[in-house]
Amino acid sequence: MRKTETIAFRITLIVCIGLAVWGIVFFSSLSVGLRKAIFNDETVSLEKKVENVSTLVESERKDLLEYIEYLQHHEKFDINDSAEINEMLSHTDHKLKLANAAVFDLNSNVLFSIHEDSFGKSSEKAALSDALSGESSAKITVKNSSIMVTAAGRLPLKSGNAVVLLQKVISTSEMMERYSLFLDAEITFFIDDLRVATSLKNTDGKFMVGTKLNNDKIYSTVYSSGEKYKGRNNINGRDFLTSYQSF
């Protein structure tokens, strides 16, 4: 299936979290009632972990918005002083470990940027539009096989106003491991059926980035029907209790 861009990427981005299923020998020896109780308990636990993914992402959004608020209460910048603006962007980039940071005029033209970019994604345009209207906002952006938060807000100047935009990737291997430790579960971000970020590792100890979902039932449930999928799934020879849903 050809990947297409849609609003909020509702059909191209899903989250998978897995908990290792009990060993087959031990699990099969339990009574049906007890097996069902354990399964239900693990499912409830898994659903709570899924909810926590949104909390983690919201935390990243909040961090960027709070820093924009900090800049807004900073002594006003001189847009004609390129050294001052570039120093501010460089410091912000280093402090927040950003993918990019840029300053725009009120016509959405890029005045300064850490890295050259087109900023043409719908989520980027939406964040800029909100900022131009005076409201800081943060959106999820899928770009170059990375998932990032794009935040933008007004930047008060000594003369006039500008807009500052900050972008942070939330799908690095380092962050996947941090999420996994926090959740006590494996976590994967998919774009279409491709793993673009995951805490899962293969037998060689390498992250399974770039591998396929390879499960038509899960793909159809999440992408075609727009529903959550909960159930067991074998991933690279290991059995997991899993939850897949739109992100």
PDB file of C-alpha atoms in Angstrom:
ATOM      1  CA  MET A   1       0.000   0.000   0.000  1.00  0.00           C
ATOM      2  CA  ARG A   2       1.418   3.378  -0.945  1.00  0.00           C
ATOM      3  CA  LYS A   3       1.901   5.665   2.026  1.00  0.00           C
ATOM      4  CA  THR A   4      -0.142   8.844   1.775  1.00  0.00           C
ATOM      5  CA  GLU A   5      -0.147  12.003   3.860  1.00  0.00           C
ATOM      6  CA  THR A   6      -3.384  12.810   5.692  1.00  0.00           C
ATOM      7  CA  ILE A   7      -4.366  15.239   8.419  1.00  0.00           C
ATOM      8  CA  ALA A   8      -2.673  14.139  11.658  1.00  0.00           C
ATOM      9  CA  PHE A   9      -1.286  11.162   9.752  1.00  0.00           C
ATOM     10  CA  ARG A  10      -4.166   9.091  11.054  1.00  0.00           C
ATOM     11  CA  ILE A  11      -3.483   6.184   8.699  1.00  0.00           C
ATOM     12  CA  THR A  12       0.298   6.313   8.614  1.00  0.00           C
ATOM     13  CA  LEU A  13       1.343   6.326  12.232  1.00  0.00           C
ATOM     14  CA  ILE A  14       0.638   3.749  14.916  1.00  0.00           C
ATOM     15  CA  VAL A  15       2.067   2.819  18.274  1.00  0.00           C
ATOM     16  CA  CYS A  16       2.825  -0.693  19.418  1.00  0.00           C
ATOM     17  CA  ILE A  17       3.590  -1.664  22.985  1.00  0.00           C
ATOM     18  CA  GLY A  18       4.294  -5.253  23.954  1.00  0.00           C
ATOM     19  CA  LEU A  19       4.619  -7.274  27.125  1.00  0.00           C
ATOM     20  CA  ALA A  20       6.314 -10.665  26.982  1.00  0.00           C
ATOM     21  CA  VAL A  21       3.705 -13.439  27.278  1.00  0.00           C
ATOM     22  CA  TRP A  22       4.135 -16.096  29.961  1.00  0.00           C
ATOM     23  CA  GLY A  23       6.225 -19.126  29.031  1.00  0.00           C
ATOM     24  CA  ILE A  24       4.255 -21.632  26.967  1.00  0.00           C
ATOM     25  CA  VAL A  25       4.775 -24.630  29.247  1.00  0.00           C
ATOM     26  CA  PHE A  26       3.814 -22.795  32.425  1.00  0.00           C
ATOM     27  CA  PHE A  27       0.932 -20.938  30.795  1.00  0.00           C
ATOM     28  CA  SER A  28      -0.627 -24.082  29.317  1.00  0.00           C
ATOM     29  CA  SER A  29      -0.597 -25.828  32.677  1.00  0.00           C
ATOM     30  CA  LEU A  30      -2.916 -23.290  34.296  1.00  0.00           C
ATOM     31  CA  SER A  31      -6.665 -23.665  34.489  1.00  0.00           C
ATOM     32  CA  VAL A  32      -8.761 -21.902  31.865  1.00  0.00           C
ATOM     33  CA  GLY A  33     -10.203 -19.534  34.477  1.00  0.00           C
ATOM     34  CA  LEU A  34      -6.819 -18.598  35.879  1.00  0.00           C
ATOM     35  CA  ARG A  35      -5.347 -18.137  32.401  1.00  0.00           C
ATOM     36  CA  LYS A  36      -8.213 -15.819  31.555  1.00  0.00           C
ATOM     37  CA  ALA A  37      -7.746 -13.829  34.776  1.00  0.00           C
ATOM     38  CA  ILE A  38      -4.026 -13.421  34.123  1.00  0.00           C
ATOM     39  CA  PHE A  39      -4.676 -12.402  30.516  1.00  0.00           C
ATOM     40  CA  ASN A  40      -7.254  -9.836  31.624  1.00  0.00           C
ATOM     41  CA  ASP A  41      -4.904  -8.407  34.256  1.00  0.00           C
ATOM     42  CA  GLU A  42      -2.057  -8.134  31.743  1.00  0.00           C
ATOM     43  CA  THR A  43      -4.404  -6.539  29.203  1.00  0.00           C
ATOM     44  CA  VAL A  44      -5.533  -3.907  31.719  1.00  0.00           C
ATOM     45  CA  SER A  45      -1.889  -3.235  32.612  1.00  0.00           C
ATOM     46  CA  LEU A  46      -1.033  -2.920  28.933  1.00  0.00           C
ATOM     47  CA  GLU A  47      -3.861  -0.452  28.291  1.00  0.00           C
ATOM     48  CA  LYS A  48      -2.539   1.768  31.085  1.00  0.00           C
ATOM     49  CA  LYS A  49       0.894   1.682  29.476  1.00  0.00           C
ATOM     50  CA  VAL A  50      -0.635   2.701  26.144  1.00  0.00           C
ATOM     51  CA  GLU A  51      -2.230   5.693  27.868  1.00  0.00           C
ATOM     52  CA  ASN A  52       1.161   6.574  29.312  1.00  0.00           C
ATOM     53  CA  VAL A  53       2.616   6.889  25.805  1.00  0.00           C
ATOM     54  CA  SER A  54       0.377   9.899  25.240  1.00  0.00           C
ATOM     55  CA  THR A  55       1.562  11.283  28.575  1.00  0.00           C
ATOM     56  CA  LEU A  56       5.197  10.946  27.500  1.00  0.00           C
ATOM     57  CA  VAL A  57       4.564  12.686  24.181  1.00  0.00           C
ATOM     58  CA  GLU A  58       2.557  15.405  25.906  1.00  0.00           C
ATOM     59  CA  SER A  59       5.531  15.963  28.214  1.00  0.00           C
ATOM     60  CA  GLU A  60       7.762  16.607  25.185  1.00  0.00           C
ATOM     61  CA  ARG A  61       5.179  19.051  23.780  1.00  0.00           C
ATOM     62  CA  LYS A  62       4.954  20.825  27.127  1.00  0.00           C
ATOM     63  CA  ASP A  63       8.741  21.208  27.386  1.00  0.00           C
ATOM     64  CA  LEU A  64       8.942  22.982  24.021  1.00  0.00           C
ATOM     65  CA  LEU A  65       5.966  25.230  24.758  1.00  0.00           C
ATOM     66  CA  GLU A  66       7.396  26.174  28.159  1.00  0.00           C
ATOM     67  CA  TYR A  67      10.695  27.134  26.549  1.00  0.00           C
ATOM     68  CA  ILE A  68       8.877  29.299  23.999  1.00  0.00           C
ATOM     69  CA  GLU A  69       7.100  30.965  26.912  1.00  0.00           C
ATOM     70  CA  TYR A  70      10.504  31.534  28.524  1.00  0.00           C
ATOM     71  CA  LEU A  71      11.751  33.221  25.334  1.00  0.00           C
ATOM     72  CA  GLN A  72       8.637  35.376  25.270  1.00  0.00           C
ATOM     73  CA  HIS A  73       9.479  36.741  28.726  1.00  0.00           C
ATOM     74  CA  HIS A  74      13.130  37.222  27.822  1.00  0.00           C
ATOM     75  CA  GLU A  75      14.515  40.657  27.085  1.00  0.00           C
ATOM     76  CA  LYS A  76      13.332  41.506  23.577  1.00  0.00           C
ATOM     77  CA  PHE A  77      15.585  40.495  20.707  1.00  0.00           C
ATOM     78  CA  ASP A  78      16.862  42.714  17.931  1.00  0.00           C
ATOM     79  CA  ILE A  79      15.890  41.056  14.636  1.00  0.00           C
ATOM     80  CA  ASN A  80      18.566  43.104  12.882  1.00  0.00           C
ATOM     81  CA  ASP A  81      21.272  41.630  15.099  1.00  0.00           C
ATOM     82  CA  SER A  82      21.908  38.313  13.334  1.00  0.00           C
ATOM     83  CA  ALA A  83      24.603  37.341  15.842  1.00  0.00           C
ATOM     84  CA  GLU A  84      22.147  37.689  18.728  1.00  0.00           C
ATOM     85  CA  ILE A  85      19.402  35.705  16.990  1.00  0.00           C
ATOM     86  CA  ASN A  86      21.765  32.951  15.871  1.00  0.00           C
ATOM     87  CA  GLU A  87      23.227  32.721  19.373  1.00  0.00           C
ATOM     88  CA  MET A  88      19.715  32.356  20.811  1.00  0.00           C
ATOM     89  CA  LEU A  89      18.854  29.584  18.324  1.00  0.00           C
ATOM     90  CA  SER A  90      22.159  27.798  18.914  1.00  0.00           C
ATOM     91  CA  HIS A  91      21.728  27.919  22.701  1.00  0.00           C
ATOM     92  CA  THR A  92      18.142  26.657  22.408  1.00  0.00           C
ATOM     93  CA  ASP A  93      19.212  23.866  20.057  1.00  0.00           C
ATOM     94  CA  HIS A  94      21.945  22.733  22.459  1.00  0.00           C
ATOM     95  CA  LYS A  95      19.779  22.961  25.584  1.00  0.00           C
ATOM     96  CA  LEU A  96      16.768  21.081  24.191  1.00  0.00           C
ATOM     97  CA  LYS A  97      18.632  18.750  21.770  1.00  0.00           C
ATOM     98  CA  LEU A  98      16.522  19.894  18.843  1.00  0.00           C
ATOM     99  CA  ALA A  99      16.274  18.696  15.268  1.00  0.00           C
ATOM    100  CA  ASN A 100      15.854  22.300  14.155  1.00  0.00           C
ATOM    101  CA  ALA A 101      15.040  25.808  15.331  1.00  0.00           C
ATOM    102  CA  ALA A 102      14.059  28.769  13.194  1.00  0.00           C
ATOM    103  CA  VAL A 103      12.726  32.313  13.263  1.00  0.00           C
ATOM    104  CA  PHE A 104      10.069  33.497  10.786  1.00  0.00           C
ATOM    105  CA  ASP A 105       8.672  36.893   9.919  1.00  0.00           C
ATOM    106  CA  LEU A 106       4.921  37.469  10.074  1.00  0.00           C
ATOM    107  CA  ASN A 107       4.595  36.386   6.436  1.00  0.00           C
ATOM    108  CA  SER A 108       5.984  32.929   7.280  1.00  0.00           C
ATOM    109  CA  ASN A 109       9.319  33.639   5.591  1.00  0.00           C
ATOM    110  CA  VAL A 110      12.355  32.006   7.220  1.00  0.00           C
ATOM    111  CA  LEU A 111      14.715  34.656   8.586  1.00  0.00           C
ATOM    112  CA  PHE A 112      17.080  32.417  10.553  1.00  0.00           C
ATOM    113  CA  SER A 113      17.395  28.653  10.862  1.00  0.00           C
ATOM    114  CA  ILE A 114      19.813  26.183  12.459  1.00  0.00           C
ATOM    115  CA  HIS A 115      19.391  23.844   9.490  1.00  0.00           C
ATOM    116  CA  GLU A 116      18.033  24.637   6.058  1.00  0.00           C
ATOM    117  CA  ASP A 117      14.552  23.201   5.575  1.00  0.00           C
ATOM    118  CA  SER A 118      11.339  23.875   3.690  1.00  0.00           C
ATOM    119  CA  PHE A 119       8.936  23.594   6.669  1.00  0.00           C
ATOM    120  CA  GLY A 120       6.214  22.555   4.228  1.00  0.00           C
ATOM    121  CA  LYS A 121       4.470  19.825   6.211  1.00  0.00           C
ATOM    122  CA  SER A 122       0.848  20.456   7.117  1.00  0.00           C
ATOM    123  CA  SER A 123       1.623  20.171  10.839  1.00  0.00           C
ATOM    124  CA  GLU A 124       4.437  22.727  10.508  1.00  0.00           C
ATOM    125  CA  LYS A 125       2.140  25.124   8.668  1.00  0.00           C
ATOM    126  CA  ALA A 126      -0.562  24.630  11.310  1.00  0.00           C
ATOM    127  CA  ALA A 127       1.847  25.414  14.166  1.00  0.00           C
ATOM    128  CA  LEU A 128       3.064  28.522  12.332  1.00  0.00           C
ATOM    129  CA  SER A 129      -0.501  29.612  11.608  1.00  0.00           C
ATOM    130  CA  ASP A 130      -1.433  29.314  15.294  1.00  0.00           C
ATOM    131  CA  ALA A 131       1.671  31.278  16.297  1.00  0.00           C
ATOM    132  CA  LEU A 132       0.926  34.028  13.761  1.00  0.00           C
ATOM    133  CA  SER A 133      -2.535  34.370  15.283  1.00  0.00           C
ATOM    134  CA  GLY A 134      -0.924  34.839  18.696  1.00  0.00           C
ATOM    135  CA  GLU A 135      -1.368  31.326  20.108  1.00  0.00           C
ATOM    136  CA  SER A 136       1.584  29.063  20.838  1.00  0.00           C
ATOM    137  CA  SER A 137       0.962  25.455  19.823  1.00  0.00           C
ATOM    138  CA  ALA A 138       2.719  22.134  19.307  1.00  0.00           C
ATOM    139  CA  LYS A 139       1.944  19.519  16.655  1.00  0.00           C
ATOM    140  CA  ILE A 140       3.159  16.041  15.753  1.00  0.00           C
ATOM    141  CA  THR A 141       5.198  16.039  12.532  1.00  0.00           C
ATOM    142  CA  VAL A 142       6.294  13.030  10.474  1.00  0.00           C
ATOM    143  CA  LYS A 143       9.325  13.995   8.426  1.00  0.00           C
ATOM    144  CA  ASN A 144      12.178  12.074   6.813  1.00  0.00           C
ATOM    145  CA  SER A 145      11.060   8.862   8.557  1.00  0.00           C
ATOM    146  CA  SER A 146      11.256  10.621  11.933  1.00  0.00           C
ATOM    147  CA  ILE A 147       8.480  11.543  14.345  1.00  0.00           C
ATOM    148  CA  MET A 148       8.913  14.914  15.983  1.00  0.00           C
ATOM    149  CA  VAL A 149       7.143  17.620  17.930  1.00  0.00           C
ATOM    150  CA  THR A 150       6.868  20.980  16.150  1.00  0.00           C
ATOM    151  CA  ALA A 151       6.177  23.912  18.471  1.00  0.00           C
ATOM    152  CA  ALA A 152       5.820  27.567  17.500  1.00  0.00           C
ATOM    153  CA  GLY A 153       4.982  30.863  19.178  1.00  0.00           C
ATOM    154  CA  ARG A 154       5.408  34.613  18.891  1.00  0.00           C
ATOM    155  CA  LEU A 155       8.879  36.008  19.569  1.00  0.00           C
ATOM    156  CA  PRO A 156       8.698  39.617  20.830  1.00  0.00           C
ATOM    157  CA  LEU A 157      11.262  41.915  19.265  1.00  0.00           C
ATOM    158  CA  LYS A 158      12.559  45.377  20.111  1.00  0.00           C
ATOM    159  CA  SER A 159      10.692  46.454  17.016  1.00  0.00           C
ATOM    160  CA  GLY A 160       7.739  44.320  15.908  1.00  0.00           C
ATOM    161  CA  ASN A 161       7.223  40.578  16.262  1.00  0.00           C
ATOM    162  CA  ALA A 162       8.474  37.340  14.746  1.00  0.00           C
ATOM    163  CA  VAL A 163       7.705  33.659  15.203  1.00  0.00           C
ATOM    164  CA  VAL A 164      10.066  31.084  16.664  1.00  0.00           C
ATOM    165  CA  LEU A 165       9.669  27.403  15.704  1.00  0.00           C
ATOM    166  CA  LEU A 166      11.293  24.506  17.571  1.00  0.00           C
ATOM    167  CA  GLN A 167      11.409  20.870  16.450  1.00  0.00           C
ATOM    168  CA  LYS A 168      12.448  17.849  18.496  1.00  0.00           C
ATOM    169  CA  VAL A 169      12.607  14.245  17.332  1.00  0.00           C
ATOM    170  CA  ILE A 170      10.799  11.895  19.725  1.00  0.00           C
ATOM    171  CA  SER A 171      11.601   8.664  17.862  1.00  0.00           C
ATOM    172  CA  THR A 172      15.339   8.220  18.411  1.00  0.00           C
ATOM    173  CA  SER A 173      16.635   4.864  19.664  1.00  0.00           C
ATOM    174  CA  GLU A 174      17.797   6.581  22.852  1.00  0.00           C
ATOM    175  CA  MET A 175      14.300   7.884  23.520  1.00  0.00           C
ATOM    176  CA  MET A 176      12.711   4.527  22.687  1.00  0.00           C
ATOM    177  CA  GLU A 177      14.876   2.881  25.331  1.00  0.00           C
ATOM    178  CA  ARG A 178      13.969   5.596  27.830  1.00  0.00           C
ATOM    179  CA  TYR A 179      10.267   5.170  27.069  1.00  0.00           C
ATOM    180  CA  SER A 180      10.620   1.391  27.355  1.00  0.00           C
ATOM    181  CA  LEU A 181      12.265   1.600  30.787  1.00  0.00           C
ATOM    182  CA  PHE A 182       9.616   4.023  32.005  1.00  0.00           C
ATOM    183  CA  LEU A 183       6.751   1.862  30.736  1.00  0.00           C
ATOM    184  CA  ASP A 184       8.338  -1.511  31.571  1.00  0.00           C
ATOM    185  CA  ALA A 185       7.290  -2.589  28.073  1.00  0.00           C
ATOM    186  CA  GLU A 186       8.574  -2.613  24.508  1.00  0.00           C
ATOM    187  CA  ILE A 187       7.467   0.284  22.318  1.00  0.00           C
ATOM    188  CA  THR A 188       7.442   0.792  18.554  1.00  0.00           C
ATOM    189  CA  PHE A 189       6.449   3.647  16.267  1.00  0.00           C
ATOM    190  CA  PHE A 190       5.282   2.659  12.793  1.00  0.00           C
ATOM    191  CA  ILE A 191       4.814   4.753   9.668  1.00  0.00           C
ATOM    192  CA  ASP A 192       2.541   2.668   7.490  1.00  0.00           C
ATOM    193  CA  ASP A 193       3.850  -0.886   8.167  1.00  0.00           C
ATOM    194  CA  LEU A 194       7.496   0.119   8.679  1.00  0.00           C
ATOM    195  CA  ARG A 195       9.149   0.303  12.092  1.00  0.00           C
ATOM    196  CA  VAL A 196      10.792   3.726  12.158  1.00  0.00           C
ATOM    197  CA  ALA A 197      11.604   3.614  15.874  1.00  0.00           C
ATOM    198  CA  THR A 198      11.554   0.780  18.386  1.00  0.00           C
ATOM    199  CA  SER A 199      13.017  -0.524  21.620  1.00  0.00           C
ATOM    200  CA  LEU A 200      12.893  -4.057  20.190  1.00  0.00           C
ATOM    201  CA  LYS A 201      16.219  -5.651  19.301  1.00  0.00           C
ATOM    202  CA  ASN A 202      17.054  -8.625  17.098  1.00  0.00           C
ATOM    203  CA  THR A 203      19.220 -11.569  18.113  1.00  0.00           C
ATOM    204  CA  ASP A 204      22.334  -9.556  17.221  1.00  0.00           C
ATOM    205  CA  GLY A 205      21.368  -6.867  19.715  1.00  0.00           C
ATOM    206  CA  LYS A 206      20.528  -4.315  17.026  1.00  0.00           C
ATOM    207  CA  PHE A 207      17.339  -2.246  17.044  1.00  0.00           C
ATOM    208  CA  MET A 208      14.723  -3.598  14.639  1.00  0.00           C
ATOM    209  CA  VAL A 209      14.345  -0.255  12.854  1.00  0.00           C
ATOM    210  CA  GLY A 210      13.428  -0.644   9.197  1.00  0.00           C
ATOM    211  CA  THR A 211      11.668  -3.993   9.625  1.00  0.00           C
ATOM    212  CA  LYS A 212       8.067  -4.612   8.599  1.00  0.00           C
ATOM    213  CA  LEU A 213       4.943  -5.268  10.660  1.00  0.00           C
ATOM    214  CA  ASN A 214       4.168  -8.368   8.554  1.00  0.00           C
ATOM    215  CA  ASN A 215       0.722  -8.921  10.040  1.00  0.00           C
ATOM    216  CA  ASP A 216      -2.255  -8.348   7.740  1.00  0.00           C
ATOM    217  CA  LYS A 217      -4.808  -8.702  10.556  1.00  0.00           C
ATOM    218  CA  ILE A 218      -3.209  -6.002  12.698  1.00  0.00           C
ATOM    219  CA  TYR A 219      -2.645  -3.737   9.701  1.00  0.00           C
ATOM    220  CA  SER A 220      -6.256  -4.060   8.568  1.00  0.00           C
ATOM    221  CA  THR A 221      -7.659  -3.523  12.078  1.00  0.00           C
ATOM    222  CA  VAL A 222      -5.672  -0.351  12.735  1.00  0.00           C
ATOM    223  CA  TYR A 223      -5.377   1.229   9.305  1.00  0.00           C
ATOM    224  CA  SER A 224      -8.453   0.065   7.396  1.00  0.00           C
ATOM    225  CA  SER A 225     -10.974  -0.184  10.252  1.00  0.00           C
ATOM    226  CA  GLY A 226      -9.462   2.535  12.430  1.00  0.00           C
ATOM    227  CA  GLU A 227      -9.754   0.372  15.538  1.00  0.00           C
ATOM    228  CA  LYS A 228      -7.386  -0.716  18.291  1.00  0.00           C
ATOM    229  CA  TYR A 229      -5.827  -4.159  18.072  1.00  0.00           C
ATOM    230  CA  LYS A 230      -5.170  -6.080  21.284  1.00  0.00           C
ATOM    231  CA  GLY A 231      -3.862  -9.622  21.352  1.00  0.00           C
ATOM    232  CA  ARG A 232      -0.876 -11.899  21.117  1.00  0.00           C
ATOM    233  CA  ASN A 233       1.663 -11.409  18.361  1.00  0.00           C
ATOM    234  CA  ASN A 234       4.922 -13.173  17.559  1.00  0.00           C
ATOM    235  CA  ILE A 235       7.691 -10.672  16.854  1.00  0.00           C
ATOM    236  CA  ASN A 236      11.052 -12.007  15.707  1.00  0.00           C
ATOM    237  CA  GLY A 237      10.406 -15.380  17.354  1.00  0.00           C
ATOM    238  CA  ARG A 238       9.126 -13.989  20.669  1.00  0.00           C
ATOM    239  CA  ASP A 239       5.523 -14.013  21.880  1.00  0.00           C
ATOM    240  CA  PHE A 240       4.067 -10.721  23.095  1.00  0.00           C
ATOM    241  CA  LEU A 241       0.784  -9.445  24.406  1.00  0.00           C
ATOM    242  CA  THR A 242       0.388  -6.343  22.256  1.00  0.00           C
ATOM    243  CA  SER A 243      -1.683  -3.239  21.702  1.00  0.00           C
ATOM    244  CA  TYR A 244      -1.601  -1.370  18.384  1.00  0.00           C
ATOM    245  CA  GLN A 245      -3.479   1.871  17.839  1.00  0.00           C
ATOM    246  CA  SER A 246      -3.502   5.117  15.886  1.00  0.00           C
ATOM    247  CA  PHE A 247      -1.308   7.806  17.329  1.00  0.00           C
TER     248      PHE A 247
END
